[in-house]
Coordinates of C-alpha atoms in Angstrom, one line a residue:
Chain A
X1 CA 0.0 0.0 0.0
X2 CA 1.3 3.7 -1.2
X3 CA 2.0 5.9 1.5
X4 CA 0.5 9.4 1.4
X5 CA 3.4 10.8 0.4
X6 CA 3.8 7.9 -2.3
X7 CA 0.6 9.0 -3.5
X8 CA 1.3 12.9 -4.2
X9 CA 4.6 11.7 -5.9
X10 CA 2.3 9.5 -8.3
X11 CA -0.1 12.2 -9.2
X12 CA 2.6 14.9 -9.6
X13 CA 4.1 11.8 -12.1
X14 CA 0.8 12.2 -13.5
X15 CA 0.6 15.3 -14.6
X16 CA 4.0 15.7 -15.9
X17 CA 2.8 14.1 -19.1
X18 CA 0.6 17.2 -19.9
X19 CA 2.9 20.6 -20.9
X20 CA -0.5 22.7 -21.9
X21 CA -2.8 23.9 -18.9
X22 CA -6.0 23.2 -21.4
X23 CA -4.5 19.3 -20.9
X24 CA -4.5 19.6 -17.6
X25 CA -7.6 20.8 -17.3
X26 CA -9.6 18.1 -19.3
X27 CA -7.5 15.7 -16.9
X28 CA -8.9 17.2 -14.1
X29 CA -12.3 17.6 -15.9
X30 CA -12.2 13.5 -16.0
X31 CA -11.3 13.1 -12.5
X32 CA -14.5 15.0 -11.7
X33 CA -16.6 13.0 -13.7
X34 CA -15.3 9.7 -11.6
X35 CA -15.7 11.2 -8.6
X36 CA -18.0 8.7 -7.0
X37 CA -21.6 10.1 -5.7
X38 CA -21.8 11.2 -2.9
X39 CA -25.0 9.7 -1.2
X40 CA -27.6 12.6 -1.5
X41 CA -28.7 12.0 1.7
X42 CA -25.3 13.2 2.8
X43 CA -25.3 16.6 1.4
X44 CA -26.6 18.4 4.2
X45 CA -25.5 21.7 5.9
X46 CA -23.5 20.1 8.4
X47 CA -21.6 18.6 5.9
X48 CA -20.9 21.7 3.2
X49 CA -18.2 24.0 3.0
X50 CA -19.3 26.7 1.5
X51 CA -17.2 28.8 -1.2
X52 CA -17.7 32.1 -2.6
X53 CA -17.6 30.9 -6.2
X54 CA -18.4 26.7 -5.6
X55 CA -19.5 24.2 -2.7
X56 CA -18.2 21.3 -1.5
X57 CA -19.7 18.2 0.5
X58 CA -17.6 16.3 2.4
X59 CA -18.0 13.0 4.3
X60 CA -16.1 11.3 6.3
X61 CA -16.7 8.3 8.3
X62 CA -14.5 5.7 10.6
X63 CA -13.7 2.2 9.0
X64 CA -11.4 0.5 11.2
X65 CA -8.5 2.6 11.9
X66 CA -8.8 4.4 8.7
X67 CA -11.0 7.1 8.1
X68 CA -13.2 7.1 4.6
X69 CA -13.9 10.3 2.8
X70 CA -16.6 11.3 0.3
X71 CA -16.9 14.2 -1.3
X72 CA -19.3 16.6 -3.9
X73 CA -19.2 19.8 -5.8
X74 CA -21.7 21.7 -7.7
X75 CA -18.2 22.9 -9.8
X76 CA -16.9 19.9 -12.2
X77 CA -13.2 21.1 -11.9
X78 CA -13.5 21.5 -7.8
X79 CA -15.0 17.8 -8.0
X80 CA -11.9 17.1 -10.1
X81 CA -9.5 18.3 -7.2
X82 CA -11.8 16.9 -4.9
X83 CA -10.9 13.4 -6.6
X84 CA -7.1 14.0 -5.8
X85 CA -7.3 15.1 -2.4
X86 CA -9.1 11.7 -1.5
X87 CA -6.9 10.4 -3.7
X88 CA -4.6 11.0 -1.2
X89 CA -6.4 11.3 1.8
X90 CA -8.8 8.4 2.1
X91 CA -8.1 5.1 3.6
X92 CA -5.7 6.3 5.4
X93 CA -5.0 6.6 9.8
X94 CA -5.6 9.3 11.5
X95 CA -2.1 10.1 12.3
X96 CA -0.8 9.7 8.7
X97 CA -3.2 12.4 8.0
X98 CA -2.6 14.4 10.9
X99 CA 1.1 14.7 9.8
X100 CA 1.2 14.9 6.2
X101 CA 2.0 17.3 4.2
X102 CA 0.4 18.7 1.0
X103 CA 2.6 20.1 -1.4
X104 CA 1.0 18.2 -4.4
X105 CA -1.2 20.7 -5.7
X106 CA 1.5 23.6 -5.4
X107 CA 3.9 20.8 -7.5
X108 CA 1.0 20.6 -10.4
X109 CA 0.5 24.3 -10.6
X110 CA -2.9 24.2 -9.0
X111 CA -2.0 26.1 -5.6
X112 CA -4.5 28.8 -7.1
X113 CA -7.1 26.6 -6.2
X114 CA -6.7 26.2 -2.4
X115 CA -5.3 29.9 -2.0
X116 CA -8.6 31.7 0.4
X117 CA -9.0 34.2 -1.7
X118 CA -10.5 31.5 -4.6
X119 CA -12.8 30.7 -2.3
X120 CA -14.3 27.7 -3.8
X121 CA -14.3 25.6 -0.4
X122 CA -11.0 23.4 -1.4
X123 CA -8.7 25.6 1.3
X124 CA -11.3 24.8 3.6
X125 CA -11.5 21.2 2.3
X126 CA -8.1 20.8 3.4
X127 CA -8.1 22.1 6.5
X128 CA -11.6 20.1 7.3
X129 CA -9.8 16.8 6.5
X130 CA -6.7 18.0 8.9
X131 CA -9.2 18.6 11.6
X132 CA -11.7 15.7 11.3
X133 CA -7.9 13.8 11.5
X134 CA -7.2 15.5 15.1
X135 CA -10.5 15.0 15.9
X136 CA -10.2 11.4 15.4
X137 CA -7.3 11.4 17.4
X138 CA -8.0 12.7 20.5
Chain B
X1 CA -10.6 69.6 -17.4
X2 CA -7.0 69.0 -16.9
X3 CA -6.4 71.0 -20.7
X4 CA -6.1 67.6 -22.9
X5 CA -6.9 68.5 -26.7
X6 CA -10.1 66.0 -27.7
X7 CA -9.0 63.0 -29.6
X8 CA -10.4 61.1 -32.3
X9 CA -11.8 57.7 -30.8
X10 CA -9.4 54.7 -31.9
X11 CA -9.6 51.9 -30.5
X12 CA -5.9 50.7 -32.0
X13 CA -4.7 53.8 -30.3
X14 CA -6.1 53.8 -27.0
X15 CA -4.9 50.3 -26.7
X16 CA -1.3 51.8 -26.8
X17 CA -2.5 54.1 -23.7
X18 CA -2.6 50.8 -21.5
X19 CA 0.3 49.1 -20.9
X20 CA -1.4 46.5 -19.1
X21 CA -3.4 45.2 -22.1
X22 CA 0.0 44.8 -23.6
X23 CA 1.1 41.3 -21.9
X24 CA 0.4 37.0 -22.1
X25 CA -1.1 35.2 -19.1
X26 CA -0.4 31.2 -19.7
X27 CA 1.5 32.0 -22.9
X28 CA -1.9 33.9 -24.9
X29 CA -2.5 37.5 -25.1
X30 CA -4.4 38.6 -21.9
X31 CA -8.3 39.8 -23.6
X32 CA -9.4 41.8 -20.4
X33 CA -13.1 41.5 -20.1
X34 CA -13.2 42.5 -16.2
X35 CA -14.1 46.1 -16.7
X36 CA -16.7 45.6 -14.4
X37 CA -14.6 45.0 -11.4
X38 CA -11.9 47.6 -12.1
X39 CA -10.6 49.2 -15.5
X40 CA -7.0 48.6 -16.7
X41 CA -5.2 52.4 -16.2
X42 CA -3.9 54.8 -18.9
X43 CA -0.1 55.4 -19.0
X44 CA -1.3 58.9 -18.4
X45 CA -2.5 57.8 -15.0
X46 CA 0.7 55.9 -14.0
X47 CA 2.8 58.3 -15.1
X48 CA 1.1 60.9 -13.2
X49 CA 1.1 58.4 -9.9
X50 CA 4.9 58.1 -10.7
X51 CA 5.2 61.8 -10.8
X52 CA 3.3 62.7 -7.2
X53 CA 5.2 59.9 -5.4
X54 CA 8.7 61.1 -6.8
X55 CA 8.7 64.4 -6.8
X56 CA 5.7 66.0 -5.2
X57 CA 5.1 63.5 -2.5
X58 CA 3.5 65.7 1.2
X59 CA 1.4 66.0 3.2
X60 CA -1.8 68.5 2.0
X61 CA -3.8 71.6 3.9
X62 CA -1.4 72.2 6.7
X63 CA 2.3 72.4 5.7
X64 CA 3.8 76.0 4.8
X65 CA 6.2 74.3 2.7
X66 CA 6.8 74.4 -0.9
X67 CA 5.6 70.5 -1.7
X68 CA 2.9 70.7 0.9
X69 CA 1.3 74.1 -0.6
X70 CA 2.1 72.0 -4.5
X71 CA 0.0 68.9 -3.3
X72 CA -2.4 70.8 -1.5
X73 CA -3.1 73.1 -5.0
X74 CA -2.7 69.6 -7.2
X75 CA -5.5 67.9 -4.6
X76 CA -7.8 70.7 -4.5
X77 CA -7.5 71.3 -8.9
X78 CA -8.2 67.4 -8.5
X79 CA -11.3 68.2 -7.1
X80 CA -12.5 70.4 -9.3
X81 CA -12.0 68.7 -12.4
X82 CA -14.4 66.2 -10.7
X83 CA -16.7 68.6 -9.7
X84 CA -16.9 70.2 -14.0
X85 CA -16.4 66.3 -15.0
X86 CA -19.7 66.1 -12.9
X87 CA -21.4 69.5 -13.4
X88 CA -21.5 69.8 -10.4
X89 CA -22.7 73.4 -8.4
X90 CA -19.7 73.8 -6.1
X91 CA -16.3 71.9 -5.3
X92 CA -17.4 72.0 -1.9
X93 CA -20.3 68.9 -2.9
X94 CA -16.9 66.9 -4.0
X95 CA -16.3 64.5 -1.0
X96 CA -13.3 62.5 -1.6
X97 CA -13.5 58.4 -0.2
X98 CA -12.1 55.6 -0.3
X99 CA -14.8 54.2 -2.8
X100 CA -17.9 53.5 -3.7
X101 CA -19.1 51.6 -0.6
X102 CA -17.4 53.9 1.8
X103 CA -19.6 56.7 0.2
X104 CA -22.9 54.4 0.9
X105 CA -21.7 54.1 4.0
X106 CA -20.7 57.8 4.8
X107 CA -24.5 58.5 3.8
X108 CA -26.1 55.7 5.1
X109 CA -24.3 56.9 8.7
X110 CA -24.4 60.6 8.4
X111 CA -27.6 61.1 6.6
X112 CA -29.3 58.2 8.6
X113 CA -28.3 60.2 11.6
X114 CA -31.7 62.2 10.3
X115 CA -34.0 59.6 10.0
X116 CA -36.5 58.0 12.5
X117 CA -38.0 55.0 13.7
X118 CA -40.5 54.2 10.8
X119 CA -39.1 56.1 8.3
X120 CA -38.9 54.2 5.0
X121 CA -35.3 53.7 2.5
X122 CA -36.0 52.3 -0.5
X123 CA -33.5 50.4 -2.7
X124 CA -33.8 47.9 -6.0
X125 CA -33.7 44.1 -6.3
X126 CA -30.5 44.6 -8.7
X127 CA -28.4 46.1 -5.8
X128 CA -24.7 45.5 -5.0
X129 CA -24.5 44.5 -1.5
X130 CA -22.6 47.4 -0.9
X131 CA -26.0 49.3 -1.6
X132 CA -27.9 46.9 0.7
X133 CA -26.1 46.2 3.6
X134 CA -25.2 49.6 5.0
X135 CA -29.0 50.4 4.8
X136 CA -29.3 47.0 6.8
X137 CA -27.3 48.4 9.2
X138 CA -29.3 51.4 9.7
X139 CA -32.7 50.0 10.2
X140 CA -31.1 47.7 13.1
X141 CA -29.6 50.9 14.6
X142 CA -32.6 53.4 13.9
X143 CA -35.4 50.8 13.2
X144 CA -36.1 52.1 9.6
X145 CA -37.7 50.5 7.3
X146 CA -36.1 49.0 3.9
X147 CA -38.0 48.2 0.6
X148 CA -37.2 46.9 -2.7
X149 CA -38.2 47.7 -6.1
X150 CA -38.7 43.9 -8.1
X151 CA -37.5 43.6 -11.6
X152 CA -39.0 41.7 -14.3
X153 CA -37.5 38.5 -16.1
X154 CA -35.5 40.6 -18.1
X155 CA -33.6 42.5 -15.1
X156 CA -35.9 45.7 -15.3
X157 CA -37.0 47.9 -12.7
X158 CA -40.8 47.4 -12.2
X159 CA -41.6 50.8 -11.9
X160 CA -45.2 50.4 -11.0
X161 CA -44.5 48.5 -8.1
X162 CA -42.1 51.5 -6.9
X163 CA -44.6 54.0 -7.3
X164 CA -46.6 52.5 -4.8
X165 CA -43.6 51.9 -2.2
X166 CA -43.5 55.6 -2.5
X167 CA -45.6 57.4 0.4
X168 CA -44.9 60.4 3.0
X169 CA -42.5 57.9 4.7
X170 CA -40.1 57.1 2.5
X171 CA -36.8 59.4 3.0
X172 CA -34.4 58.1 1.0
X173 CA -34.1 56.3 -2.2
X174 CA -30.7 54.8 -3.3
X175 CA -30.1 52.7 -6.4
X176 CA -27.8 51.6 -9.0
X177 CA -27.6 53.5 -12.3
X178 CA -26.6 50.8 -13.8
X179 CA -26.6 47.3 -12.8
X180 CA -22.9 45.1 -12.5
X181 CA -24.6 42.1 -12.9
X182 CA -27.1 42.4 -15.3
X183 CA -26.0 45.8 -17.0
X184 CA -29.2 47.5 -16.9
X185 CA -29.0 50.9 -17.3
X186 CA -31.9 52.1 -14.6
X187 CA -34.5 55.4 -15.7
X188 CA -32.6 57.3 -12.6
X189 CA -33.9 60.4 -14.3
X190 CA -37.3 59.4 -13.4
X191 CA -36.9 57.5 -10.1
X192 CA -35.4 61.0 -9.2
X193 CA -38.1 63.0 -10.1
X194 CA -41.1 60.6 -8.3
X195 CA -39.0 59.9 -5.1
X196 CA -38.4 63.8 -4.6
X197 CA -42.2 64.3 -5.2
X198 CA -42.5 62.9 -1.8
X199 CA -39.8 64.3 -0.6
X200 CA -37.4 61.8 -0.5
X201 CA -33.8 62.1 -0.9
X202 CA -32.2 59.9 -3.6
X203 CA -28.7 58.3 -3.5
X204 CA -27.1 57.4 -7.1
X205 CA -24.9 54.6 -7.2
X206 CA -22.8 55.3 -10.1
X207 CA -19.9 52.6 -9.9
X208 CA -20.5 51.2 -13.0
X209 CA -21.8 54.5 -15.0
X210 CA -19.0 56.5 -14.5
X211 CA -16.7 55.1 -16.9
X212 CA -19.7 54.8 -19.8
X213 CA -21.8 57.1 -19.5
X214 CA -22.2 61.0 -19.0
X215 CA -23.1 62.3 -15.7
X216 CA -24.5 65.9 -15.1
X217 CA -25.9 65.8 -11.0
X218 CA -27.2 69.0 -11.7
X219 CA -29.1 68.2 -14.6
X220 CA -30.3 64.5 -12.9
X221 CA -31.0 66.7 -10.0
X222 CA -29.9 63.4 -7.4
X223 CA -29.4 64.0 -4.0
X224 CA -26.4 61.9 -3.9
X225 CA -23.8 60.3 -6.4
X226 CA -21.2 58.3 -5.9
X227 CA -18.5 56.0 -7.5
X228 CA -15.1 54.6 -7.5
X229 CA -11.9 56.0 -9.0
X230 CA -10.6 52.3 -10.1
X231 CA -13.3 52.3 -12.3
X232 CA -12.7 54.9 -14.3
X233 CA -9.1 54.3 -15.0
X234 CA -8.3 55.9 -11.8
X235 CA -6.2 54.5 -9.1
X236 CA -8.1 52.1 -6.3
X237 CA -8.4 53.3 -3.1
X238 CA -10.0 56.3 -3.8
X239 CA -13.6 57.7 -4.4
X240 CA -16.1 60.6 -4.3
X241 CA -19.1 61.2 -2.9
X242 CA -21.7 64.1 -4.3
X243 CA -24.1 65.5 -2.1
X244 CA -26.0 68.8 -2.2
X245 CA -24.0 71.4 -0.7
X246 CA -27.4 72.2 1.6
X247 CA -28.1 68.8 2.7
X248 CA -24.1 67.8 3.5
X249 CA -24.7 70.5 5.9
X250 CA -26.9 69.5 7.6
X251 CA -25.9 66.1 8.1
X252 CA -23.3 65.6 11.3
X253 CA -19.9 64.1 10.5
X254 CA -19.2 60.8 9.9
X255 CA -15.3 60.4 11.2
X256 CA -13.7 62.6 13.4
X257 CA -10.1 63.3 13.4
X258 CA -7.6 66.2 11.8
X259 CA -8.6 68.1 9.3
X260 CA -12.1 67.6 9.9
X261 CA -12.0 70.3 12.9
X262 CA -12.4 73.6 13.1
X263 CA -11.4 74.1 17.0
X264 CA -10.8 71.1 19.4
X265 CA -11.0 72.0 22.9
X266 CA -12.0 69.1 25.7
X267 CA -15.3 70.9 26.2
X268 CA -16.5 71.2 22.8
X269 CA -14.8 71.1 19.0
X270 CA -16.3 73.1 15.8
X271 CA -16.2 71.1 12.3
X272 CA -14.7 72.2 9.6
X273 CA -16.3 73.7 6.4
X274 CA -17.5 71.3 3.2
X275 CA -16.0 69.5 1.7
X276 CA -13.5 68.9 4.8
X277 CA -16.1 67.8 7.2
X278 CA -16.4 64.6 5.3
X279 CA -12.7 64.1 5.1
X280 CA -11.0 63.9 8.4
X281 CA -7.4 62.3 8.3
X282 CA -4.7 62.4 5.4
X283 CA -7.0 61.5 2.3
X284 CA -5.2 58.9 -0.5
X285 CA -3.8 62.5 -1.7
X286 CA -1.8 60.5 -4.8
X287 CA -5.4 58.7 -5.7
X288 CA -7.1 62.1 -5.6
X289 CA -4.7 63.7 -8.1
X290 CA -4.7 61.0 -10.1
X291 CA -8.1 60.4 -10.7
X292 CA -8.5 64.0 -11.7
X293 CA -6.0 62.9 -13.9
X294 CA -7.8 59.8 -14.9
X295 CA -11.0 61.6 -15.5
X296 CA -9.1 64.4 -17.8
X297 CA -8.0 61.5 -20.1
X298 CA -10.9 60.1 -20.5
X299 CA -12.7 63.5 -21.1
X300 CA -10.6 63.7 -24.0
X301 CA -12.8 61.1 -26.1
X302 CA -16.2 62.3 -27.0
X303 CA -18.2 60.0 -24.7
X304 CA -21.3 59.6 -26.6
X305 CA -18.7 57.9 -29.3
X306 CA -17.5 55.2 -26.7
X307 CA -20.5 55.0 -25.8
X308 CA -21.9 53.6 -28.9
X309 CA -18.7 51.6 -30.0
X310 CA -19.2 49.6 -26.3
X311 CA -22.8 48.8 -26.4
X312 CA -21.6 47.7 -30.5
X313 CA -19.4 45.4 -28.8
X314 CA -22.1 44.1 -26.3
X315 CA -24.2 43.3 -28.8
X316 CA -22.0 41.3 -30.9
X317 CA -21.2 39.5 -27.7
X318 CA -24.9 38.5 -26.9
X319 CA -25.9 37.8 -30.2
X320 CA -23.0 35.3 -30.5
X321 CA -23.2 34.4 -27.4
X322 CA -27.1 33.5 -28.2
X323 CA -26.1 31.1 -30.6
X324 CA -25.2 28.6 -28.2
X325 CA -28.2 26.3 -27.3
X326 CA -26.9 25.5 -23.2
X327 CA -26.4 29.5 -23.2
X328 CA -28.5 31.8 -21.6
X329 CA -28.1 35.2 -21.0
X330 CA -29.1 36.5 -17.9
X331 CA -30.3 40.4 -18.2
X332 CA -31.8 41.4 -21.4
X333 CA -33.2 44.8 -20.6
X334 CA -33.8 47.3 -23.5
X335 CA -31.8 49.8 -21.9
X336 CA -28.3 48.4 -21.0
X337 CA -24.9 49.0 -21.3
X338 CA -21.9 46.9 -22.1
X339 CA -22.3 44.1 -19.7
X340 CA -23.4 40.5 -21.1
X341 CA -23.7 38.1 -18.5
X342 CA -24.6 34.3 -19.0
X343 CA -25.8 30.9 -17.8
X344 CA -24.5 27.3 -19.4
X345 CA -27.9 25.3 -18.6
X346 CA -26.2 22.1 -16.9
X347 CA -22.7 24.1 -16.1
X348 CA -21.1 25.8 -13.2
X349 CA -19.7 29.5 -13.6
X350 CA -16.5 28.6 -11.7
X351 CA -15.4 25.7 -14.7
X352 CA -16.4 27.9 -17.0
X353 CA -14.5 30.7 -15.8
X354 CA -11.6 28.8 -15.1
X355 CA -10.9 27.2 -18.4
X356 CA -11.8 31.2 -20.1
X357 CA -8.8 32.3 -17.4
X358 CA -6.3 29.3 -18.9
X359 CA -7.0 30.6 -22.0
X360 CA -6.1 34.0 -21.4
X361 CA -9.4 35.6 -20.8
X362 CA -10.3 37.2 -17.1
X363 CA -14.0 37.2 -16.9
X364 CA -15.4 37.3 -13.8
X365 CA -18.0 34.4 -12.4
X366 CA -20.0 34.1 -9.3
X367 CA -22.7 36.1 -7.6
X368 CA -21.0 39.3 -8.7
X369 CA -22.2 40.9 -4.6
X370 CA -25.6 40.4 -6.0
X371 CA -26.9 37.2 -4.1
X372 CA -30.4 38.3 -4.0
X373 CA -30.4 38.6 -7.6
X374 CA -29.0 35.3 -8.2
X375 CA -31.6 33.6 -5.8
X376 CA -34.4 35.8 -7.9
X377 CA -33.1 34.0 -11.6
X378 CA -32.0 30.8 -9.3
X379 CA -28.6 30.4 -10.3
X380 CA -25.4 30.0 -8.6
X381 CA -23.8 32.6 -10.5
X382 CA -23.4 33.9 -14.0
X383 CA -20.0 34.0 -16.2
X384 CA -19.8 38.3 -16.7
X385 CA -17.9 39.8 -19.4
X386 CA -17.6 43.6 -19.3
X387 CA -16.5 45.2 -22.1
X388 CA -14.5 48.9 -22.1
X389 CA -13.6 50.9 -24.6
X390 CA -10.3 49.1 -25.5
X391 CA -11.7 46.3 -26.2
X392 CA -12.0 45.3 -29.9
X393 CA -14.5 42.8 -31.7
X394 CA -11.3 40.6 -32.5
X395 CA -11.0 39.6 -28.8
X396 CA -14.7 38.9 -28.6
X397 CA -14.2 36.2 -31.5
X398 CA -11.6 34.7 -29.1
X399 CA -13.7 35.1 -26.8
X400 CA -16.8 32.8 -28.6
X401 CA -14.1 30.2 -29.2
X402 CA -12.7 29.8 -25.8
X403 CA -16.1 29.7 -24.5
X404 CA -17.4 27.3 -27.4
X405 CA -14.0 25.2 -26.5
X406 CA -15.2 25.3 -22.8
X407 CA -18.5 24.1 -23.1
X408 CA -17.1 21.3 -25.1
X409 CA -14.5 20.2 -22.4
X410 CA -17.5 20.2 -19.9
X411 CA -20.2 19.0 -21.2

């Protein structure tokens, strides 16, 4: 099993194929059209992260020792990132979580995304997984 | 106004004004189509920002000095080439801000100040939130009363249904000349004229009709005017507010600090004349010269021209933009002005705007500070190009394709 930081490495190996950002895009595009559904029944307000520009649902629930993690957006290309983050996130312990680091996105060129002032929930996303991590932890 | 001879409107030439236009983002040419949220700025203007920081650089109103007295003049010729830009009656109805929404909020303080429990404030269904939440504000703290003019489908004022908010109570009016969102260009003329029948005072929010159309407060006979210096090719940061000179006097202050006094003694302090009242503190002295000097450029074109050429350019947007089945455009009002925002049926703003950006087009996306006018054509947002004078019909054809190539990637 990949470690997290096995994981970033493989998607930043990923993306090195594309040299156009349009590429990139219709990449990420595909990723958000995998994204699994999230159950509907999930996507209530305790559950959304609200963005200025697009929303995000996110799930998480404890399997074992690992924590699970869904996750929706009204915005295709957010869903896309979404699909990377649990990429890397899900399945994984709370303490592998708790002490990783992401430096992925800044390493694809997406760090635009999860800067605050985009404001389309992903910075938020992030900091949501960190905490339901602690959470889990203590 | 500033003594720049008139020029011929060219649209190859004024691009060579703005050096901003003149550079790639991800390897295209940047097509700038974010007027709506601030216009790119003149070499004129920068050089003239260069030129105060450099060389004239002090402090204005109270030095004896030779730069303080030269800023001081520069500041106060500033103010009036806005007041004859404006047609104003006096320099003294110039208040310099910080913006737009600190103007609001000057009046929606000072001038509230007047009001009374019960009293009525009416504003539009097309409002920025910057024109609806300092009125909020006020009926918590004086327990007024706010209404709101509906529009129609196509992002028009129902002017019916304002008539009969009008009564005996209502005090102040305050709306948009023209909407950001939808880009209708409001009949102020006549709002004006039926709110002051009453007696109400009315508040003109002329953020985004400064820089496209001409405005003559004398002639429109508002109460209140204001807008933003970044819009009109002006530096950010700074503003002006317009108010009769009668009614500024009357209303109290809004800040207090220097240059706002008169006399300060612990037992009681005197204000200072108009337009200082209003301004207490150093003001953004470099934004107030240069957005004299903003306005003189742009004085220089013959504004009913530029008019014309942008709401040419609006059109040929929408109607290529109306092409697209999943498109629809979202404010179609008879009168409007060189806005053209739009829905893809089945498609969020944000990917949209996105994959415009990564293809060198800034457009903006979202609710545009007009949530209640998203939740009225129940959308999340709209994609919003605004169009200024430099932009050209080749960079809508971009434009199309990007968005046509967008659409594609998404659907």
């Amino acid at each position: 099993m990949m470690t997290i930081q096995e994981k970033q490495a493989e998607i930043v190996a990923d993306f090195a194929i594309y040299d156009d950002w349009m590429e990139k895009y219709e990449y990420i595009i595909e990723l958000g059209k995998d994204l699994p559904l999230i159950d509907p029944a999930k996507k209530t307000s305790d559950r959304l992260i609200e963005g200025c520009q697009s929303q995000v649902w996110l799930d998480a629930a404890i399997v074992g020792d690992k924590i699970r993690f869904t996750a929706d957006s009204d915005a295709i290309i957010t869903k896309g990132i979404i699909g990377l983050l649990i990429r890397v996130f899900d399945n994984e312990t709370p303490e592998n979580i708790a002490k990783s680091d992401v430096h992925f996105i800044q390493e694809i060129g997406l760090q635009e995304h999860l800067s605050p002032t985009r404001s389309n929930g992903l910075a938020s996303m992030v900091k949501k997984i960190k905490l339901l991590a602690l959470s889990a932890l203590s | 106004m500033g003594n720049l001879e008139k020029r011929k409107f060219s649209v190859r030439e004024i691009r060579q004004d703005f050096p901003a236009l003149r550079q790639q983002v991800y390897g295209k040419n940047l097509i700038y189509f974010d007027n709506g949220a601030t216009s790119q700025k003149p070499q004129f203007v920068l050089d003239a920002i260069n030129q105060y920081y450099s060389k004239d650089n002090a402090n204005i109103h109270r030095g004896v000095h030779h730069l303080s007295q030269k800023a001081t003049t520069e500041f106060e010729a500033a103010r009036t080439t806005i007041q004859h830009y404006l047609n104003a009656a006096k320099k003294e109805e110039i208040i310099f801000t910080k913006g737009t929404t600190d103007g609001i909020n000057l009046v929606a303080s000072s001038f509230g100040e007047l009001l009374s429990a019960g009293d009525e404030i009416i504003i539009s269904a097309m409002e920025h939130h910057s024109n609806i939440v300092p009125w909020q504000l006020l009926c918590e703290r004086k327990k007024t009363l706010l209404k709101v003019i509906p529009i129609n489908q196509k992002g028009e004022l129902d002017m019916l249904a304002y008539e009969a908010l009008l009564s005996p109570k209502t005090k102040l009016v305050a709306v948009t000349h023209i909407s950001n969102t939808l880009g209708t260009i409001n009949p102020i003329d006549e709002i004006i004229q039926k709110a002051h029948h009453f007696g109400a005072k009315v508040l003109i929010d002329g953020a985004q009709s400064i820089q496209h159309t001409r405005i003559d407060v004398q002639e429109l006979n508002c109460d209140f005017f204001v807008f933003s210096g970044h819009k009109v090719f002006g530096p950010t940061g700074i503003g002006v507010l317009y108010g009769k000179e009668a009614l500024l006097n009357e209303m109290p202050p809004y800040q207090g600090g220097g240059d706002m006094i008169a006399k300060v003694t612990f037992e009681k302090t005197t204000y200072n004349e108009l337009p200082f009242k209003f301004e207490a503190g150093t003001p953004h002295i470099a934004g107030g010269i240069c957005l004299g000097k903003a306005l003189a450029y742009f004085h220089q074109f013959d504004l009913k021209e530029i008019e014309k050429y942008e709401r040419d350019l609006a059109e040929y947007a929408q109607d290529l933009l109306s092409t697209f089945e999943e498109v629809t455009i979202i404010g179609t009002a008879k009168e409007k002005t060189s806005v053209v925002s739009f829905h893809v049926n089945g498609i969020h703003p944000f990917d949209i705007g996105t994959l415009l950006d990564k293809q060198g087009i800034a457009v903006r996306t979202g609710h545009h500070c007009t949530q209640p006018l998203m939740d009225f054509y129940k959308i999340p947002g709209t994609i919003r190009a605004s169009f200024a004078f430099y932009n050209t019909k080749e960079e809508i054809d971009t434009f199309i394709a990007a968005v046509d190539k967008s659409i594609m990637m998404l659907k």
